[in-house]
Tab-separated table of C-alpha atoms in Angstrom:
chain	number	residue	atom	x	y	z
A	1	MET	CA	89.629	114.685	119.957
A	2	ASP	CA	87.570	112.456	117.646
A	3	ALA	CA	88.864	108.894	117.579
A	4	VAL	CA	89.760	107.546	114.136
A	5	LEU	CA	90.785	104.229	115.704
A	6	GLN	CA	89.247	102.616	118.773
A	7	CYS	CA	90.558	99.293	120.077
A	8	THR	CA	88.814	97.683	123.031
A	9	GLY	CA	89.941	94.538	124.846
A	10	LEU	CA	91.951	93.063	121.966
A	11	ARG	CA	93.118	89.488	122.460
A	12	ARG	CA	95.042	87.099	120.262
A	13	ALA	CA	96.833	83.877	121.209
A	14	PHE	CA	98.995	81.463	119.277
A	15	GLY	CA	98.694	78.203	121.159
A	16	GLU	CA	99.769	78.890	124.731
A	17	LEU	CA	101.352	82.225	123.816
A	18	LYS	CA	99.176	85.282	124.528
A	19	ALA	CA	100.574	87.608	121.892
A	20	VAL	CA	98.020	90.355	122.645
A	21	ASP	CA	96.257	90.241	125.989
A	22	ASP	CA	93.318	92.610	126.644
A	23	VAL	CA	94.792	95.677	124.914
A	24	SER	CA	92.724	98.874	124.600
A	25	PHE	CA	93.731	102.210	123.080
A	26	GLU	CA	92.539	104.819	120.610
A	27	VAL	CA	94.077	107.203	118.070
A	28	GLY	CA	92.597	110.644	117.529
A	29	ALA	CA	92.209	112.553	114.282
A	30	GLY	CA	95.592	113.881	113.161
A	31	GLU	CA	97.355	112.189	116.081
A	32	THR	CA	100.527	110.110	115.906
A	33	TYR	CA	100.229	107.280	118.424
A	34	GLY	CA	103.241	105.076	119.153
A	35	LEU	CA	103.278	101.475	120.296
A	36	LEU	CA	106.644	101.214	122.026
A	37	GLY	CA	108.108	97.902	123.034
A	38	PRO	CA	110.880	95.378	122.366
A	39	ASN	CA	110.806	92.817	119.578
A	40	GLY	CA	108.242	90.147	120.396
A	41	ALA	CA	106.132	92.420	122.616
A	42	GLY	CA	102.997	92.014	120.478
A	43	LYS	CA	103.195	95.168	118.379
A	44	THR	CA	102.987	93.528	114.961
A	45	THR	CA	100.197	91.184	116.055
A	46	ALA	CA	98.204	94.157	117.328
A	47	ILE	CA	98.512	96.162	114.130
A	48	SER	CA	97.775	93.098	112.002
A	49	MET	CA	94.403	92.925	113.747
A	50	VAL	CA	93.890	96.685	113.383
A	51	ALA	CA	94.566	96.402	109.634
A	52	GLY	CA	92.156	93.487	109.271
A	53	LEU	CA	94.854	90.997	108.301
A	54	LEU	CA	94.356	88.876	111.387
A	55	ALA	CA	91.185	87.937	113.227
A	56	THR	CA	90.932	88.711	116.908
A	57	ASP	CA	90.221	86.142	119.601
A	58	GLY	CA	88.219	88.842	121.370
A	59	GLY	CA	87.627	92.572	121.582
A	60	GLU	CA	86.511	95.153	119.050
A	61	ILE	CA	88.215	97.441	116.527
A	62	LEU	CA	86.520	100.504	115.040
A	63	VAL	CA	88.160	102.495	112.225
A	64	ALA	CA	86.345	105.744	111.412
A	65	GLY	CA	83.294	104.215	113.067
A	66	GLU	CA	83.411	101.019	110.960
A	67	VAL	CA	83.927	97.616	112.595
A	68	MET	CA	87.215	96.077	111.428
A	69	THR	CA	87.463	92.350	110.683
A	70	PRO	CA	89.350	90.436	107.969
A	71	ARG	CA	86.196	90.699	105.802
A	72	ALA	CA	85.398	94.359	106.513
A	73	SER	CA	86.041	96.086	103.187
A	74	ALA	CA	84.389	99.341	104.338
A	75	ALA	CA	86.731	99.716	107.314
A	76	LYS	CA	89.793	98.752	105.283
A	77	ARG	CA	89.212	101.644	102.871
A	78	HIS	CA	90.168	103.983	105.712
A	79	VAL	CA	93.491	102.246	106.418
A	80	GLY	CA	96.904	102.476	104.791
A	81	LEU	CA	99.362	99.773	105.908
A	82	VAL	CA	103.135	100.029	105.594
A	83	PRO	CA	104.557	96.657	106.705
A	84	GLN	CA	108.075	95.885	107.885
A	85	GLU	CA	108.772	93.920	104.725
A	86	LEU	CA	109.040	95.984	101.553
A	87	ALA	CA	106.015	95.690	99.248
A	88	ILE	CA	107.391	97.247	96.056
A	89	TYR	CA	108.374	96.021	92.595
A	90	PRO	CA	112.125	96.584	92.053
A	91	ASP	CA	111.889	96.473	88.239
A	92	LEU	CA	109.383	99.338	88.147
A	93	THR	CA	110.147	103.016	88.691
A	94	ALA	CA	108.749	104.808	91.709
A	95	ARG	CA	106.032	106.387	89.581
A	96	GLU	CA	105.176	103.034	87.989
A	97	ASN	CA	104.983	101.391	91.414
A	98	LEU	CA	102.627	104.076	92.662
A	99	ASP	CA	100.537	103.923	89.485
A	100	PHE	CA	100.194	100.144	89.784
A	101	PHE	CA	98.946	100.314	93.360
A	102	ALA	CA	96.705	103.297	92.567
A	103	ARG	CA	94.999	101.147	89.923
A	104	LEU	CA	94.493	98.412	92.520
A	105	TYR	CA	92.807	101.027	94.709
A	106	GLY	CA	90.454	101.795	91.799
A	107	MET	CA	91.614	105.379	91.357
A	108	ASP	CA	90.658	107.011	88.023
A	109	LYS	CA	93.368	108.098	85.594
A	110	GLY	CA	93.155	111.846	86.159
A	111	GLY	CA	92.883	111.591	89.916
A	112	ARG	CA	95.711	109.137	90.335
A	113	ALA	CA	98.195	111.216	88.301
A	114	ASN	CA	97.691	114.209	90.584
A	115	ARG	CA	97.755	112.053	93.693
A	116	ILE	CA	100.976	110.307	92.633
A	117	ASP	CA	102.674	113.682	92.137
A	118	ARG	CA	101.553	114.754	95.618
A	119	VAL	CA	102.763	111.524	97.234
A	120	LEU	CA	106.156	111.756	95.509
A	121	GLU	CA	106.585	115.223	97.004
A	122	VAL	CA	105.578	114.036	100.475
A	123	ILE	CA	108.056	111.145	100.481
A	124	GLY	CA	110.844	113.195	98.885
A	125	LEU	CA	111.226	111.133	95.704
A	126	ALA	CA	109.888	113.555	93.085
A	127	ASP	CA	113.361	114.020	91.576
A	128	ARG	CA	113.933	110.241	91.398
A	129	ALA	CA	110.437	109.244	90.253
A	130	GLY	CA	111.709	107.843	86.934
A	131	ASP	CA	114.411	105.615	88.468
A	132	ARG	CA	113.902	101.903	89.013
A	133	ALA	CA	113.073	101.090	92.628
A	134	GLY	CA	115.699	98.340	92.592
A	135	GLU	CA	118.379	101.019	92.235
A	136	TYR	CA	117.214	102.886	95.336
A	137	SER	CA	118.951	102.886	98.694
A	138	GLY	CA	117.273	101.076	101.567
A	139	GLY	CA	115.891	104.331	102.938
A	140	MET	CA	114.436	105.376	99.585
A	141	LYS	CA	112.729	102.015	99.233
A	142	ARG	CA	111.226	102.494	102.693
A	143	ARG	CA	109.925	105.924	101.705
A	144	LEU	CA	108.374	104.481	98.543
A	145	ASN	CA	106.736	101.847	100.717
A	146	ILE	CA	105.225	104.645	102.821
A	147	GLY	CA	104.049	106.412	99.677
A	148	ILE	CA	102.103	103.341	98.544
A	149	GLY	CA	100.272	103.352	101.867
A	150	LEU	CA	99.359	107.030	101.394
A	151	LEU	CA	97.972	106.795	97.851
A	152	HIS	CA	94.284	106.382	98.665
A	153	GLU	CA	94.343	109.149	101.323
A	154	PRO	CA	93.638	106.904	104.307
A	155	ARG	CA	92.246	108.249	107.572
A	156	LEU	CA	94.681	105.974	109.430
A	157	LEU	CA	98.237	105.105	108.335
A	158	ILE	CA	99.866	102.147	110.071
A	159	LEU	CA	103.677	102.122	110.084
A	160	ASP	CA	105.277	98.949	111.410
A	161	GLU	CA	108.923	99.684	112.333
A	162	PRO	CA	109.565	101.633	109.102
A	163	THR	CA	113.212	102.486	109.879
A	164	VAL	CA	114.539	98.992	110.562
A	165	GLY	CA	117.776	98.304	108.702
A	166	VAL	CA	118.331	101.755	107.169
A	167	ASP	CA	121.287	104.110	107.540
A	168	PRO	CA	121.065	107.167	109.845
A	169	GLN	CA	120.606	109.689	107.022
A	170	SER	CA	117.782	107.681	105.444
A	171	ARG	CA	116.256	107.116	108.840
A	172	ASN	CA	116.125	110.841	109.506
A	173	SER	CA	114.510	111.414	106.115
A	174	ILE	CA	111.837	108.802	106.873
A	175	LEU	CA	111.104	110.369	110.247
A	176	ALA	CA	110.808	113.798	108.616
A	177	SER	CA	108.300	112.349	106.134
A	178	VAL	CA	106.240	110.928	108.983
A	179	GLU	CA	106.298	114.292	110.782
A	180	ASP	CA	104.907	115.940	107.651
A	181	LEU	CA	101.884	113.631	107.653
A	182	ALA	CA	100.448	115.466	110.662
A	183	THR	CA	100.050	118.594	108.514
A	184	ASP	CA	97.768	116.582	106.209
A	185	GLY	CA	95.568	115.559	109.148
A	186	ILE	CA	96.380	111.849	108.841
A	187	SER	CA	96.258	109.716	111.981
A	188	VAL	CA	99.319	107.509	112.372
A	189	LEU	CA	99.752	104.294	114.354
A	190	TYR	CA	103.523	103.859	114.665
A	191	THR	CA	105.236	100.819	116.108
A	192	THR	CA	108.880	100.944	117.115
A	193	HIS	CA	111.421	99.654	119.590
A	194	TYR	CA	113.490	102.818	119.166
A	195	MET	CA	112.817	105.125	122.103
A	196	GLU	CA	114.143	108.217	120.343
A	197	GLU	CA	111.714	107.748	117.436
A	198	ALA	CA	108.739	107.589	119.792
A	199	GLU	CA	109.939	110.703	121.615
A	200	ARG	CA	110.372	112.620	118.361
A	201	LEU	CA	107.198	111.619	116.525
A	202	CYS	CA	104.442	110.562	118.868
A	203	ASP	CA	101.790	112.717	120.518
A	204	ARG	CA	100.949	109.810	122.821
A	205	ILE	CA	102.662	106.506	123.481
A	206	GLY	CA	101.463	103.106	124.598
A	207	VAL	CA	104.118	100.934	126.248
A	208	ILE	CA	103.509	97.294	125.361
A	209	ASP	CA	105.314	94.344	126.918
A	210	ARG	CA	104.538	90.623	126.707
A	211	GLY	CA	101.269	91.357	124.972
A	212	ARG	CA	99.896	93.819	127.517
A	213	LEU	CA	99.631	97.595	127.426
A	214	VAL	CA	101.405	98.472	130.659
A	215	ALA	CA	101.226	102.288	130.393
A	216	GLU	CA	99.921	105.021	128.116
A	217	GLY	CA	100.213	108.787	127.833
A	218	THR	CA	102.306	111.653	126.546
A	219	ARG	CA	106.058	111.504	127.078
A	220	ARG	CA	105.750	113.893	130.012
A	221	GLU	CA	102.900	111.891	131.558
A	222	LEU	CA	104.835	108.633	131.268
A	223	VAL	CA	108.001	110.114	132.743
A	224	SER	CA	106.063	111.634	135.640
A	225	ARG	CA	104.704	108.181	136.508
A	226	ILE	CA	108.095	106.873	137.551
A	227	GLY	CA	108.757	109.813	139.880
A	228	GLU	CA	112.388	110.257	138.836
A	229	GLN	CA	113.989	113.684	139.105
A	230	ASP	CA	116.194	115.513	136.664
A	231	VAL	CA	119.949	115.371	137.270
A	232	VAL	CA	121.779	118.705	137.005
A	233	ARG	CA	125.593	118.713	136.964
A	234	MET	CA	127.326	122.086	137.273
A	235	LYS	CA	131.060	122.530	136.942
A	236	VAL	CA	131.920	125.338	139.334
A	237	VAL	CA	134.861	127.613	139.921
A	238	GLY	CA	135.209	128.198	143.649
A	239	ASP	CA	134.002	126.326	146.727
A	240	ALA	CA	131.835	123.464	145.396
A	241	SER	CA	130.660	122.481	148.877
A	242	ALA	CA	129.412	125.991	149.601
A	243	ALA	CA	127.747	126.127	146.189
A	244	ALA	CA	126.003	122.798	146.832
A	245	ALA	CA	124.731	124.033	150.187
A	246	ALA	CA	123.361	127.199	148.565
A	247	CYS	CA	121.522	125.171	145.919
A	248	GLU	CA	119.543	123.334	148.584
A	249	SER	CA	117.420	126.469	149.084
A	250	VAL	CA	116.114	126.408	145.490
A	251	GLU	CA	112.529	125.187	145.120
A	252	GLY	CA	112.322	121.680	143.654
A	253	VAL	CA	115.820	120.573	144.668
A	254	GLY	CA	115.679	117.209	146.406
A	255	SER	CA	119.386	116.889	147.062
A	256	SER	CA	122.539	118.849	146.293
A	257	ASP	CA	126.049	117.449	146.682
A	258	ALA	CA	129.609	118.430	145.808
A	259	GLU	CA	131.622	115.948	143.727
A	260	GLY	CA	135.095	117.351	143.189
A	261	ASP	CA	134.646	120.582	141.251
A	262	GLU	CA	131.037	119.734	140.358
A	263	VAL	CA	127.709	120.294	142.086
A	264	VAL	CA	125.164	117.547	141.422
A	265	CYS	CA	121.503	118.353	142.089
A	266	LEU	CA	118.481	116.072	141.880
A	267	MET	CA	115.435	118.221	141.240
A	268	ASP	CA	111.980	118.501	139.668
A	269	ALA	CA	111.454	120.436	136.400
A	270	ALA	CA	115.090	121.494	136.140
A	271	ALA	CA	114.758	123.347	132.839
A	272	GLY	CA	112.498	125.994	134.342
A	273	ARG	CA	114.540	126.389	137.513
A	274	LEU	CA	118.053	126.703	136.094
A	275	PRO	CA	118.177	130.507	136.501
A	276	ALA	CA	117.392	130.160	140.219
A	277	LEU	CA	119.990	127.422	140.540
A	278	LEU	CA	122.689	129.507	138.860
A	279	ALA	CA	121.796	132.478	141.032
A	280	ALA	CA	122.124	130.325	144.159
A	281	VAL	CA	125.626	129.264	143.144
A	282	GLY	CA	126.491	132.945	142.712
A	283	THR	CA	125.407	133.758	146.272
A	284	SER	CA	127.996	131.264	147.543
A	285	GLY	CA	130.812	133.181	145.848
A	286	ALA	CA	131.371	130.478	143.212
A	287	SER	CA	130.680	130.713	139.468
A	288	VAL	CA	129.349	128.165	136.985
A	289	ALA	CA	131.642	127.078	134.152
A	290	GLY	CA	129.334	124.470	132.602
A	291	VAL	CA	125.931	122.836	133.040
A	292	GLN	CA	124.518	119.455	132.032
A	293	VAL	CA	120.879	118.465	132.522
A	294	ARG	CA	119.678	114.898	132.160
A	295	GLU	CA	115.928	114.346	132.177
A	296	PRO	CA	114.352	110.891	132.617
A	297	ASP	CA	113.411	109.470	129.223
A	298	LEU	CA	111.281	106.667	127.807
A	299	GLU	CA	114.127	104.215	128.297
A	300	ASP	CA	113.898	104.909	132.043
A	301	VAL	CA	110.104	104.520	131.890
A	302	PHE	CA	110.315	101.163	130.155
A	303	LEU	CA	112.959	99.885	132.557
A	304	HIS	CA	110.835	101.001	135.512
A	305	LEU	CA	107.633	99.399	134.178
A	306	THR	CA	109.007	96.084	132.908
A	307	GLY	CA	112.392	95.549	134.567
A	308	ASN	CA	113.964	95.192	131.117
A	309	ALA	CA	115.937	97.568	128.943
A	310	LEU	CA	114.012	98.705	125.882
A	311	ARG	CA	116.204	96.793	123.434
A	312	ASP	CA	116.406	93.527	125.397
């Protein structure tokens, strides 16, 4: 996996506050990499340095092999930045907004017309391209903001909490737009404090807390670090105690107990072992009326690593 973004030993302090403290990570070509952490963890400071808006106190940033600094115009050509705050003109239509920013990028007339049409399709605003941006919903404005960042076909798109303050339907539309970017081969650096967004979008995730990267990996790799087992609850018809005892013979089951008319099992990789578990219940003479499986998630990972809930 070729790295489009390489960050090594990034540091940035504001007085006594170490906002980013020796952070290293990289984003591969076509990869969506999530920085997951609560508000104030250092996410926005980190991406401000990656985008060349803020100088580092130490460390190095390479974008497509170019060194990134606030003066590095070559590196910045590879980056599209979508900030938390909207950067659109409400009195202009979506097409006019995109045309204005395309001109700032130096795109020629013929090329920018085709590119604007493509971007409008990607962000789902082609049918509303002639409407004033000020008349858009919050989610549509967010999608237009993303479109502006995509205009110059960046190698790396930086999205800083793009779904903050939007309704659920608009949020889902934004997430779908981000998912589509992978098909275009664009690398995405995505910051969020919403665990479910990171789980849905990101190939790999870096957990950041108090300025430090405390863990990194795929969702499965991060969950495996905390050593928690899946919880399987089965509502049974028949002798729950006998069913629980039978389940103890299934590979991967750490414990199996009867709770009223339910059997509760703690086990590894439950999804792949459910057939064996159901068969074991059958050998006891009981039958299964319902099953619930709860796997550890990124919320559990964050709580384990930092001692704080993700949204604290």
